[in-house]
Structures are given as structure tokens and as C-alpha cells.
XYZ file of N, CA and C in Angstrom:
720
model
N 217.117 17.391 -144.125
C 215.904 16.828 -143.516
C 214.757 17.819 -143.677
N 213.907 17.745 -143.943
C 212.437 17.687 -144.487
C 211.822 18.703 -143.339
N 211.223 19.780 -143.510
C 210.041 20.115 -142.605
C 208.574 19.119 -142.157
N 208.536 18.454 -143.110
C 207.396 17.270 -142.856
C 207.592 16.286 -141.976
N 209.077 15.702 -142.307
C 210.082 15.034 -141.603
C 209.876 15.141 -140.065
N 209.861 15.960 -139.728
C 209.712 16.027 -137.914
C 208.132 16.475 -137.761
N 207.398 16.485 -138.271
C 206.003 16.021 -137.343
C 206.243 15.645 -136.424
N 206.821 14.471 -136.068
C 206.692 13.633 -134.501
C 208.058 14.401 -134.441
N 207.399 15.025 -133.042
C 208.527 14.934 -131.675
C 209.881 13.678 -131.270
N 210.817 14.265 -131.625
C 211.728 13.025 -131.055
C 212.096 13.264 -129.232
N 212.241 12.131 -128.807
C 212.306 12.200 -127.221
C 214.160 11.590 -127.566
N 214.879 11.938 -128.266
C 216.152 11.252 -129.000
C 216.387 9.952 -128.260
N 217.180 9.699 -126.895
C 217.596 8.158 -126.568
C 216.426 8.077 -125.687
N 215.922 9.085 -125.110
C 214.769 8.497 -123.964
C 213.888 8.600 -124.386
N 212.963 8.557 -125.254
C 211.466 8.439 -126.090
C 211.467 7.896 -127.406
N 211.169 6.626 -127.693
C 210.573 6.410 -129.126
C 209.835 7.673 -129.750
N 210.407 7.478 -131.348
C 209.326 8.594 -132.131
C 207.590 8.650 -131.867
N 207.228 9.779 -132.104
C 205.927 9.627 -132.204
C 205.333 8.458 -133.149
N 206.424 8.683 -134.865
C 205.734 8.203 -135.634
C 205.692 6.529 -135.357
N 206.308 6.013 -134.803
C 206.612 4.628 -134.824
C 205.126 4.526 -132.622
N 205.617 4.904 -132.769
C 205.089 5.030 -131.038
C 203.453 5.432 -131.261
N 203.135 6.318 -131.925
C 201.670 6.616 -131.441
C 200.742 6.371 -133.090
N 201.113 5.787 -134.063
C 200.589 5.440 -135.330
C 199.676 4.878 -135.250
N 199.284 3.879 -134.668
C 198.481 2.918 -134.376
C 197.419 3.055 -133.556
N 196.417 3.490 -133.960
C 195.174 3.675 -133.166
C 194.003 2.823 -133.136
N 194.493 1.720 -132.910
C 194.433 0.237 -132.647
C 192.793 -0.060 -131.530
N 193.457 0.687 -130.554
C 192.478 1.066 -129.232
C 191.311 1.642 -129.394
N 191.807 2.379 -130.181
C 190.615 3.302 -130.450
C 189.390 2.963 -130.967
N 187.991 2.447 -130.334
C 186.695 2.291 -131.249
C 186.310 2.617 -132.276
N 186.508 2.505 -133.490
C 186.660 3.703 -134.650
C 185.272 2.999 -135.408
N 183.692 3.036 -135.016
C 182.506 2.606 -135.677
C 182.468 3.074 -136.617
N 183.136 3.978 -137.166
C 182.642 4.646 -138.560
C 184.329 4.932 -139.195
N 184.930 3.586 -139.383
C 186.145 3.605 -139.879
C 186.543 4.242 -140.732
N 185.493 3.782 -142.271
C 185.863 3.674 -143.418
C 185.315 5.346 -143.451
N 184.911 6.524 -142.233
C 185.099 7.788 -142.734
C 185.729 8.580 -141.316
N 187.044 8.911 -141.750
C 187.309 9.212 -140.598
C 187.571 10.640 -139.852
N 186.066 11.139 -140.607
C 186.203 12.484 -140.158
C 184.092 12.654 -141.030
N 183.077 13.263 -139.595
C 182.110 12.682 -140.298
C 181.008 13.616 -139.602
N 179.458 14.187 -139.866
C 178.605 14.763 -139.364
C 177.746 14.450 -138.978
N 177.151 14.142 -137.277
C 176.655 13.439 -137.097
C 175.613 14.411 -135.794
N 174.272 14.504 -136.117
C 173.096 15.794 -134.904
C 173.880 16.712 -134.975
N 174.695 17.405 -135.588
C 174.788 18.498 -135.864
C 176.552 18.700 -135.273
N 177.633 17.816 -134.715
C 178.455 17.664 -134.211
C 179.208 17.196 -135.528
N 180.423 17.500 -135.612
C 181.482 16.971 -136.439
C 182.604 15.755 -135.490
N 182.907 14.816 -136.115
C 183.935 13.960 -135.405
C 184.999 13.680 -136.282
N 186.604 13.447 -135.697
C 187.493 13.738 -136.275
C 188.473 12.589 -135.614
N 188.127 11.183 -136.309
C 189.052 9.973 -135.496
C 190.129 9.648 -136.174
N 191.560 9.257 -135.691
C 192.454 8.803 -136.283
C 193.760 10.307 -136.649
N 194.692 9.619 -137.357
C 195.453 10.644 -137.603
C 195.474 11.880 -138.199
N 195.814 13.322 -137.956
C 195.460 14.265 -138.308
C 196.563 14.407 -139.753
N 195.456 15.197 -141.049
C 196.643 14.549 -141.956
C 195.687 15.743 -143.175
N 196.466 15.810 -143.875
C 195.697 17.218 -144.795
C 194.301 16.841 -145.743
N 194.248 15.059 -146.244
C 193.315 14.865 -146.574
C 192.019 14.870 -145.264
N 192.241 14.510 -143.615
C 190.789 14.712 -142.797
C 190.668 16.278 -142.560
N 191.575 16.891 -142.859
C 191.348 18.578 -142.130
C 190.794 18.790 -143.447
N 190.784 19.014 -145.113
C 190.171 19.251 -146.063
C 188.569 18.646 -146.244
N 188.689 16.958 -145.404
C 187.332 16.825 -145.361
C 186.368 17.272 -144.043
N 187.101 17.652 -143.039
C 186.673 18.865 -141.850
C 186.179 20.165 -142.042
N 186.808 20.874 -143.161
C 186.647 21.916 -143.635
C 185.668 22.172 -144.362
N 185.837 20.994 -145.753
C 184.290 21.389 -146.460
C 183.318 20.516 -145.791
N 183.491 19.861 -144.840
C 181.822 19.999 -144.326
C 181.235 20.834 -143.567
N 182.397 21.467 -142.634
C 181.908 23.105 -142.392
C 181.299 24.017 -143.065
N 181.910 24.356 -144.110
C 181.342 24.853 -145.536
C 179.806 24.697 -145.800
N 179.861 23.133 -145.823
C 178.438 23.105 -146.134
C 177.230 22.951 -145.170
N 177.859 23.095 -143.818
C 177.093 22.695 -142.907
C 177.450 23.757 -141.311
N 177.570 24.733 -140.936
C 178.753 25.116 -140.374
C 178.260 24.275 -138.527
N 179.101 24.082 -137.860
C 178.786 23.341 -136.732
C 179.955 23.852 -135.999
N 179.619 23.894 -134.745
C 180.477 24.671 -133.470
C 181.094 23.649 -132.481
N 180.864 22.632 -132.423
C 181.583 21.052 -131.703
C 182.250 20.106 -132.650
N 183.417 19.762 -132.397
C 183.900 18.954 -132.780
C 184.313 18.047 -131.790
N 184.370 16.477 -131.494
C 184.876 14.993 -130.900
C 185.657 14.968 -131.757
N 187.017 14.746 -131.070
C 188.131 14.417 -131.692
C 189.069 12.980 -130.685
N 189.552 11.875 -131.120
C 190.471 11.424 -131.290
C 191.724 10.784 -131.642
N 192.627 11.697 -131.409
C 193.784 11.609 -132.283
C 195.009 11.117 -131.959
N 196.548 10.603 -132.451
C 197.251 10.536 -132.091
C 198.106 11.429 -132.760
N 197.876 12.548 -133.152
C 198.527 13.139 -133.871
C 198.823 13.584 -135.378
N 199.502 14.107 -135.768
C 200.289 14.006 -137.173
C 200.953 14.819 -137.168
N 201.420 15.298 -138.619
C 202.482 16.145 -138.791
C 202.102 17.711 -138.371
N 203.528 18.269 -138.068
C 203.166 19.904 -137.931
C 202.035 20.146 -138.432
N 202.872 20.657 -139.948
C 202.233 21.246 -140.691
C 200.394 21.631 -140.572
N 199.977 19.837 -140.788
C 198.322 19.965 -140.192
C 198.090 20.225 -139.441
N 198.986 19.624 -137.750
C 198.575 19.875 -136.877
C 198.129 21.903 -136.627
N 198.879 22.552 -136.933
C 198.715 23.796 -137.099
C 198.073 24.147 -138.216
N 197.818 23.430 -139.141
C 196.699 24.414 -140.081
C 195.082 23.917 -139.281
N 195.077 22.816 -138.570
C 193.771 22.356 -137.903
C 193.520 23.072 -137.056
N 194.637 23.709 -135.767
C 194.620 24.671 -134.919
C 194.004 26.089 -135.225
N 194.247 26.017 -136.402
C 194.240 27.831 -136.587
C 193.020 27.379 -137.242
N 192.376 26.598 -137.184
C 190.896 26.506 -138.209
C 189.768 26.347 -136.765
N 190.252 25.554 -135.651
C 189.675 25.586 -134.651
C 189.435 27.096 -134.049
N 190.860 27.763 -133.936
C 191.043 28.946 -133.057
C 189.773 29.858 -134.414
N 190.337 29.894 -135.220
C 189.296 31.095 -136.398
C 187.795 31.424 -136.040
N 187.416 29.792 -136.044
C 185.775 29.211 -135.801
C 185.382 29.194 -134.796
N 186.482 29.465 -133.339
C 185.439 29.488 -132.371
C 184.952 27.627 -131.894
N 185.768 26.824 -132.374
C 185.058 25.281 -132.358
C 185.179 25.018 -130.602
N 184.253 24.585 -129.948
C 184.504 23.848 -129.064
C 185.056 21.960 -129.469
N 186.116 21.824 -128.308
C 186.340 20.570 -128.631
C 186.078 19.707 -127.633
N 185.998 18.091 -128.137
C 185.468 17.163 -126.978
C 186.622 16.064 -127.280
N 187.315 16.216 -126.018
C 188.451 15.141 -126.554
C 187.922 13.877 -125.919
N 187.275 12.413 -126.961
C 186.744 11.521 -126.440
C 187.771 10.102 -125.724
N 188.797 9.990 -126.882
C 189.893 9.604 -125.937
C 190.962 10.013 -126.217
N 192.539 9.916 -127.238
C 193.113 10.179 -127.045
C 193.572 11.580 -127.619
N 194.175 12.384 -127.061
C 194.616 14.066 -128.048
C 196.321 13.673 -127.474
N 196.854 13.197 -128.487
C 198.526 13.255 -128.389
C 199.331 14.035 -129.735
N 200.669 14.342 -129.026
C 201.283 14.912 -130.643
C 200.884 15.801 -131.095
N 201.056 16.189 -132.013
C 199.987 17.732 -132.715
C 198.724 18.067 -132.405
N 197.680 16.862 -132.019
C 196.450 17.125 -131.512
C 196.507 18.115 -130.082
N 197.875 17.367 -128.969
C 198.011 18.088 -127.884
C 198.500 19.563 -127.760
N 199.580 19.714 -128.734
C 200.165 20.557 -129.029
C 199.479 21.778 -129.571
N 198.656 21.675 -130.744
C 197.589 22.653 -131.510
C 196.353 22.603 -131.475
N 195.507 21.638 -131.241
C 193.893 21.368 -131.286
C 193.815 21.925 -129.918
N 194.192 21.282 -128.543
C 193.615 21.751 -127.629
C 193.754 22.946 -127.336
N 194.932 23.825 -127.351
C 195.304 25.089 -126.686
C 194.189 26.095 -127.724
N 193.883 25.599 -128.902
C 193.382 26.079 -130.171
C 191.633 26.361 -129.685
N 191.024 25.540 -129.070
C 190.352 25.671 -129.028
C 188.964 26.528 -127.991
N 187.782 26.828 -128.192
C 187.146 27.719 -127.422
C 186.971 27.026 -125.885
N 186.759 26.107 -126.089
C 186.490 24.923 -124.914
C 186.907 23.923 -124.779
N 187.208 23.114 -124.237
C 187.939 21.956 -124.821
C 186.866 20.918 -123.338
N 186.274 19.631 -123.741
C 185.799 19.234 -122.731
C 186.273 17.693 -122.840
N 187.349 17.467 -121.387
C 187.523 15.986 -121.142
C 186.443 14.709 -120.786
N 186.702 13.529 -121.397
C 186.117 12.841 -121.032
C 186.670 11.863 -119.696
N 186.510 11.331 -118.954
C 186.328 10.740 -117.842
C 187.938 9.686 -118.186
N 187.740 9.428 -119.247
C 188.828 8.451 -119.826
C 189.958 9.506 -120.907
N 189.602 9.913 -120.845
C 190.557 11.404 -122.077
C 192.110 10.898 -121.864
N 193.079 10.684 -122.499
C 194.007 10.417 -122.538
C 195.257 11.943 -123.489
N 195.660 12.575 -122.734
C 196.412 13.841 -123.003
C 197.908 13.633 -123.146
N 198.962 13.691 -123.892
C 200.232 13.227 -123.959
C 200.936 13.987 -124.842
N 201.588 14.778 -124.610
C 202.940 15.490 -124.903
C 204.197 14.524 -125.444
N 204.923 15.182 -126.065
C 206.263 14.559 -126.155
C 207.333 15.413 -127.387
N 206.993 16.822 -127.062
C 208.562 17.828 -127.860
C 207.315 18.409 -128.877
N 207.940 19.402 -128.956
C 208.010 20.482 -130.472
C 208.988 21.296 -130.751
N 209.157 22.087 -131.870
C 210.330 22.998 -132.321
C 211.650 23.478 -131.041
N 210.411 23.121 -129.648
C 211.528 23.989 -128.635
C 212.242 22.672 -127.653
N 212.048 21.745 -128.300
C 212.895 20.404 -127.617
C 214.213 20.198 -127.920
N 215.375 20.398 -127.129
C 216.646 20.377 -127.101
C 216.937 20.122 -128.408
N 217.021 19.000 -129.022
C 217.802 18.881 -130.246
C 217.296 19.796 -131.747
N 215.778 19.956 -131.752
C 215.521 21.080 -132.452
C 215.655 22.370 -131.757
N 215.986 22.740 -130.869
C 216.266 23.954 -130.477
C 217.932 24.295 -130.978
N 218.863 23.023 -130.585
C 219.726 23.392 -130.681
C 219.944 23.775 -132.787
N 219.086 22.568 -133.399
C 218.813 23.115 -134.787
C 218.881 24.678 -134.998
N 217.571 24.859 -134.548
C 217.614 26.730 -134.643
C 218.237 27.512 -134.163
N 219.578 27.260 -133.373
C 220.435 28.164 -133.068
C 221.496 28.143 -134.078
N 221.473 27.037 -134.639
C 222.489 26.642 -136.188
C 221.656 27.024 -137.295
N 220.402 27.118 -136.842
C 219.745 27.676 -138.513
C 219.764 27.195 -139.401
N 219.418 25.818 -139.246
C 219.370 24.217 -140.032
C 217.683 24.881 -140.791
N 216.982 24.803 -142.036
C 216.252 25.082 -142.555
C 214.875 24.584 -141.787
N 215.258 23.500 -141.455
C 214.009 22.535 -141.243
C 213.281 23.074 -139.786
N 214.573 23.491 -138.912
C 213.897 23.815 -137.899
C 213.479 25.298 -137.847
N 214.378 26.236 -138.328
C 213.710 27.204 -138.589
C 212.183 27.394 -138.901
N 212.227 26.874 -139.875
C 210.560 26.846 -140.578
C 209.244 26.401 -139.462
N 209.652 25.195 -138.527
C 209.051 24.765 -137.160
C 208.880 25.996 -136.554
N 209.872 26.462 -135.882
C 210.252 27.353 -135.105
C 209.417 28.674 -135.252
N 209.081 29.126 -136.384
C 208.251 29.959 -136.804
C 206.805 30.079 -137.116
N 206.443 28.510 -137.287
C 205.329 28.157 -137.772
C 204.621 28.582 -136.254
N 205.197 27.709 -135.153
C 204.947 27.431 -133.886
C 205.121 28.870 -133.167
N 206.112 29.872 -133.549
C 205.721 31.083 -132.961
C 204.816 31.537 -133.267
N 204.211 31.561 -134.208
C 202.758 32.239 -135.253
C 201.898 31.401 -134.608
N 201.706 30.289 -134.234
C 200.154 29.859 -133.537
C 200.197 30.245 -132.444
N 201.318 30.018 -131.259
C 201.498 30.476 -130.110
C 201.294 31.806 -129.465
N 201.256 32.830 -130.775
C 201.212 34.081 -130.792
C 199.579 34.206 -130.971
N 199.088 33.298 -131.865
C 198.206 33.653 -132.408
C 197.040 33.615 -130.708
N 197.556 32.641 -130.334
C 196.347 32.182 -129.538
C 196.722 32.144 -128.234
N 197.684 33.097 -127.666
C 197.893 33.306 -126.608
C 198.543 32.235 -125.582
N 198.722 31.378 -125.846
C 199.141 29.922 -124.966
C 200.615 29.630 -124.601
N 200.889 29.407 -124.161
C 202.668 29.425 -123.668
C 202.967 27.832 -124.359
N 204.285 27.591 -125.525
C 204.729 26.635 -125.536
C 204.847 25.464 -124.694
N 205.403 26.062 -123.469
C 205.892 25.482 -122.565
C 205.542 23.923 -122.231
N 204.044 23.681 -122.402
C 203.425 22.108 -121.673
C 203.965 21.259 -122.933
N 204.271 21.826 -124.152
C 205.328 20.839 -125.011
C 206.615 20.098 -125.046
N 207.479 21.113 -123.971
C 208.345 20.479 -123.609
C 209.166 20.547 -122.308
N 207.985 21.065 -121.555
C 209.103 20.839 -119.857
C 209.084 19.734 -119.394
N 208.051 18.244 -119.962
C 208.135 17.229 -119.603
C 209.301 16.405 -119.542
N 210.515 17.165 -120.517
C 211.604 16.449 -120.721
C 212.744 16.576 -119.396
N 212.536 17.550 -118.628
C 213.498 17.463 -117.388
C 212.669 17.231 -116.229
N 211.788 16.711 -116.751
C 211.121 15.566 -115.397
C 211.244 13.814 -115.744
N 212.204 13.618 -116.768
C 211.968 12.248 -117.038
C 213.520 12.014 -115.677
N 213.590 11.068 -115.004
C 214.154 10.365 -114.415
C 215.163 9.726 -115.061
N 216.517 9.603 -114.726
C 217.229 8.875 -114.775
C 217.168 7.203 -114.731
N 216.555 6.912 -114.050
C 216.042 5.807 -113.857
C 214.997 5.300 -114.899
N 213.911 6.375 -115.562
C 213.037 5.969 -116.432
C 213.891 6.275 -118.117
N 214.897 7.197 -118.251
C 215.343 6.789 -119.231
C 216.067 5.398 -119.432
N 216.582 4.948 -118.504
C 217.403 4.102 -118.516
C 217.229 2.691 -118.914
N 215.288 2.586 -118.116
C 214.471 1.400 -118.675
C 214.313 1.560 -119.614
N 213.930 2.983 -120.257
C 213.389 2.983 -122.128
C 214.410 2.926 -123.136
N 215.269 2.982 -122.507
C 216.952 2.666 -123.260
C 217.319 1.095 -123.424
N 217.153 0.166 -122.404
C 217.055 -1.402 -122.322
C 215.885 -1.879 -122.882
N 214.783 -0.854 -123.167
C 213.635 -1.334 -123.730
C 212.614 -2.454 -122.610
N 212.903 -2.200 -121.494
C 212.047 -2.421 -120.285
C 210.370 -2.233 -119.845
N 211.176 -0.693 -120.181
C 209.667 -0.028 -119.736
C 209.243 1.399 -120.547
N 209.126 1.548 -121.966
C 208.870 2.152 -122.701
C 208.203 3.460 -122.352
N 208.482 5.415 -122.985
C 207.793 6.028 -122.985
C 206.849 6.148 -123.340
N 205.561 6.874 -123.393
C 205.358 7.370 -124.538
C 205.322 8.765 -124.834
N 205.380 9.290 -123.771
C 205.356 10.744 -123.693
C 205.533 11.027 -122.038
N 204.853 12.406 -121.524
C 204.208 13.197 -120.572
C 203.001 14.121 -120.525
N 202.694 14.117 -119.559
C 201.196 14.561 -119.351
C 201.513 15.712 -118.173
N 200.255 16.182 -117.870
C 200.499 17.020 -116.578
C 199.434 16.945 -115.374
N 199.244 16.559 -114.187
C 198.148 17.315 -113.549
C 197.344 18.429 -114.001
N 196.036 18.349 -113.422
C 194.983 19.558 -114.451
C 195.494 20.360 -113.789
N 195.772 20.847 -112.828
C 195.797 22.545 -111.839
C 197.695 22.888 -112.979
N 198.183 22.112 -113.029
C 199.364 22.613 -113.761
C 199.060 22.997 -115.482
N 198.080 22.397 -116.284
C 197.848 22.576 -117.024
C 197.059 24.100 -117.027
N 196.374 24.401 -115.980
C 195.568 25.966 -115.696
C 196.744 26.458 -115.663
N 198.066 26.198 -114.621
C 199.276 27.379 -114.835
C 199.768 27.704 -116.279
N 199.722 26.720 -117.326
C 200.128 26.892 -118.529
C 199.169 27.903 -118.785
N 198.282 28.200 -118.939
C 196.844 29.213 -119.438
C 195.962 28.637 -120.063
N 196.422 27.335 -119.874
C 195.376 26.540 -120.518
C 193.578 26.425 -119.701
N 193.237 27.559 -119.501
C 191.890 27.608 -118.950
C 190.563 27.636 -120.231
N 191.015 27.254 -120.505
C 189.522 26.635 -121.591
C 189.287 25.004 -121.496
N 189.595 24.152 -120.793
C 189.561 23.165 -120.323
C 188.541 22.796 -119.386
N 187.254 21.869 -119.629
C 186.341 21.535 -118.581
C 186.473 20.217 -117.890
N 186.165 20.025 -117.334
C 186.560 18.232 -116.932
C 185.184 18.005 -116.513
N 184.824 16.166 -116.963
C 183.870 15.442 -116.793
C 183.278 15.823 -115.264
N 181.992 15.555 -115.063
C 180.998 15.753 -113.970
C 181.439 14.599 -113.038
N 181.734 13.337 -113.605
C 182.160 12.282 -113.044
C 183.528 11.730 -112.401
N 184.450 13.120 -113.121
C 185.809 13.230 -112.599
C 186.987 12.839 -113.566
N 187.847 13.650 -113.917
C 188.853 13.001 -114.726
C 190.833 13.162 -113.885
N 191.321 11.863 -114.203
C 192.535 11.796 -113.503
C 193.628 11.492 -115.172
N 194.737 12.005 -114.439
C 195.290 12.002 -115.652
C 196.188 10.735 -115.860
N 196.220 9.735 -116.905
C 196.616 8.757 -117.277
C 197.996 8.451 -117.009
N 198.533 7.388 -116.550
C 200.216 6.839 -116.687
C 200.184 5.854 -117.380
N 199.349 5.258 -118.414
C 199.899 4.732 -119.397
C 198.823 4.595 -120.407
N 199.652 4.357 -121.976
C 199.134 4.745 -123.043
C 199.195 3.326 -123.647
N 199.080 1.853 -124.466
C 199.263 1.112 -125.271
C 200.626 0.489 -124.520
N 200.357 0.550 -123.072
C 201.139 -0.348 -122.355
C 202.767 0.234 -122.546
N 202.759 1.508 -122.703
C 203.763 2.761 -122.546
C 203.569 3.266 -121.625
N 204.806 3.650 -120.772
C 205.048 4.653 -119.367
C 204.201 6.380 -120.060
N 204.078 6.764 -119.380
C 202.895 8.155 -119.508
C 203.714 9.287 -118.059
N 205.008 9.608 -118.745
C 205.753 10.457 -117.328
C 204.627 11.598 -116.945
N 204.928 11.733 -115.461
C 203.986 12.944 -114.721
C 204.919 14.045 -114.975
N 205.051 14.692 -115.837
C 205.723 15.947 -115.745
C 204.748 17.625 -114.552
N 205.237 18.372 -114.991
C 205.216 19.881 -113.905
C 205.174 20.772 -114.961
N 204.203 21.936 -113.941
C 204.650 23.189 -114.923
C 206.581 23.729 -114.619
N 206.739 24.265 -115.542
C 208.037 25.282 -115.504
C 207.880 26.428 -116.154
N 208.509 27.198 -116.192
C 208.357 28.514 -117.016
C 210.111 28.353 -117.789
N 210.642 27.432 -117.596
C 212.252 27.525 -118.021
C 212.739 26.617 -118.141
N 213.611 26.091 -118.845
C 214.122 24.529 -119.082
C 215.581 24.749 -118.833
N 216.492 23.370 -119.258
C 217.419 22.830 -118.339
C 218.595 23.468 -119.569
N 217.853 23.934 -121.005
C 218.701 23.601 -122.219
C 218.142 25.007 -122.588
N 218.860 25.985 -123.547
C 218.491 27.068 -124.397
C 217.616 26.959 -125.236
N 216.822 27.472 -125.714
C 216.371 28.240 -127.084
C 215.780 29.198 -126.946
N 215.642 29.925 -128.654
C 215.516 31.199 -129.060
C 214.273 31.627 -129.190
């Protein structure tokens, strides 16, 4: 199996994949479809999936234009980008404006990545695994290639930028017995976890502003359950 291959987080019996689960950015207002990554009063915007052709067209318009804000909404994509976008945010100094959704790699690398990060009133934030989620963890204790390579990529940004893994995957021993059980009968579907803001400050995530008007954090995504997870500093399962 593929390093590309696991982009999306698997939640294994209690979470649909990312890729099948958060692909569709359906919801999303996207007025300027046909470019989905674009310069607009001096702001860059970055809608839809994160993917090596919008971070190359992110990049050279920096190049030719350099700009310190970026609006982003995303549902994600693979590692790989998701961390080469991170480390292009963290480099530059970008403030970010998450307008609605930052899930998946966006949550994982764009926000912690960035100088500022400012919610909107409606901001939609959603977790769901990286390299250190039980079944890839247990990968890298077997030293399966694929996760290795994760495992490292993700120590090198984490390192890079000071941020604790952690809000990636302690959501998983707050899912309920009861809520796996519906997403197993296909009842009442995940799509991830989120956190309260004061738990997200325990992560170190203090580059985070919230709307003047107030922001609460979402329980559901595309008519998907949205679990309230907690900070932890320790999980239920090993890794290295």
C-alpha cells in the first residue's frame, strides 16, 4: 500500500474514509469554480481539495505577487500536499481565514501551520486520524513502508512548527460505544471530531482568533455526526 494511499485518515469500523466521506464539496459556494485557487485585493483564496496541482498554482502566484492572507476552504487531501502546503504557510508567515470548512489535511497541517488562523462564525473544523491513529501506528511498530514514511513526514512538520499531534487523534477514544455502533448499522454516520476552542488552546494551538460575533463548534457536517472529542496528552493504544 501506497504512501499516497492513506491521505485520508481511516476511522477503520467506526468512521467512513475521508476519501469517500469528505470529497464532495457540494456545500460549499464555490463562485469562482472553474479556478480553484485565485487573487483577489490583494488576498489569495484556496477552495476545494488540497492537491499538488492548487498548492503549485498557490505558489506561483505568490511568486508573482507575494500576499500574507490566505481564505481557505477545504476538505482536505492527501498527506503528502497537505504537508508540503503547511510548510509553505509556516515558511511565509501566511495568515489564514478559514471561511468554511478546514477538514483532513487542511485540519491537520494548514491550521497548526499557520501565523494566525481566523474563524468564521460558521467555520466548520474536523479531525479524523493521522500517522498516529491505532491502525497506522500499529503499521509503524511493524515498519510497514507506507507508514513509516507518514510517520516521519508528520514528525518533521510537527517538529517543525511546534504543535502537538495530539488534536489528530485523541478524538478516537471519545467516540462512544453507542455512536460506533449507529455508524456501523449505518444509522447515524461519522464524520470525524472536533474540539471545544479552550481545548484546542490546550493543544498550543494559540494562533487561533474567533469571529467578533462568536463562533461554536459544529456537530454536524453533510448530515454526518461531528463527535465532541477532549484534549488528552495520551491515548488508549501505543505509538512510537
Amino acid at each position: 500500500m501506497s504512501f499516497k494511499t492513506f491521505a485520508c485518515s481511516i476511522f477503520m469500523l467506526i468512521m467512513t474514509s475521508c476519501s469517500s466521506q469528505l470529497s464532495s464539496d457540494a456545500q460549499i459556494d464555490r463562485s469562482k469554480v472553474d479556478r480553484p485557487v485565485w487573487l483577489e485585493d490583494g488576498d489569495a483564496s484556496y477552495v476545494g481539495r488540497i492537491s499538488s496541482d492548487n498548492n503549485s498554482r498557490l505558489f506561483d502566484i505568490f511568486e508573482q505577487n507575494i500576499f500574507k492572507t490566505l481564505h481557505i476552504s477545504s476538505p482536505g487531501g492527501s498527506v503528502e500536499d497537505g504537508i508540503a502546503l503547511g510548510k509553505w504557510v509556516w515558511q511565509n508567515d501566511i495568515e489564514v481565514h478559514i471561511d468554511g470548512i478546514c477538514a483532513s489535511s487542511c485540519a491537520n497541517y494548514v491550521l497548526p501551520a499557520a501565523k494566525k488562523v481566523y474563524l468564521s462564525s460558521n467555520s466548520v473544523l474536523l479531525w479524523h486520524g493521522s500517522s498516529y491513529q491505532p491502525d497506522v501506528s500499529k503499521a509503524v511498530i511493524n515498519r510497514e513502508p507506507f507508514a513509516v514514511r507518514w510517520r516521519k513526514a508528520e514528525n518533521e512538520f510537527f517538529t517543525l512548527t511546534g504543535i502537538s499531534p495530539m488534536p489528530t487523534v485523541c478524538g478516537f477514544d471519545d467516540v462512544s460505544i453507542w455512536d460506533k455502533s449507529l455508524n456501523w448499522l449505518g444509522l447515524s454516520e461519522i464524520a470525524g471530531f472536533n474540539y471545544p476552542f479552550e481545548d484546542l488552546r490546550r493543544f498550543g494551538l494559540n494562533n487561533m482568533v474567533l469571529p467578533t460575533d462568536g463562533w461554536k463548534r459544529k456537530e454536524e457536517y453533510m448530515n454526518k455526526k461531528i463527535i465532541e472529542a477532549h484534549y488528552c496528552s495520551n491515548t488508549s493504544w501505543d505509538f512510537e
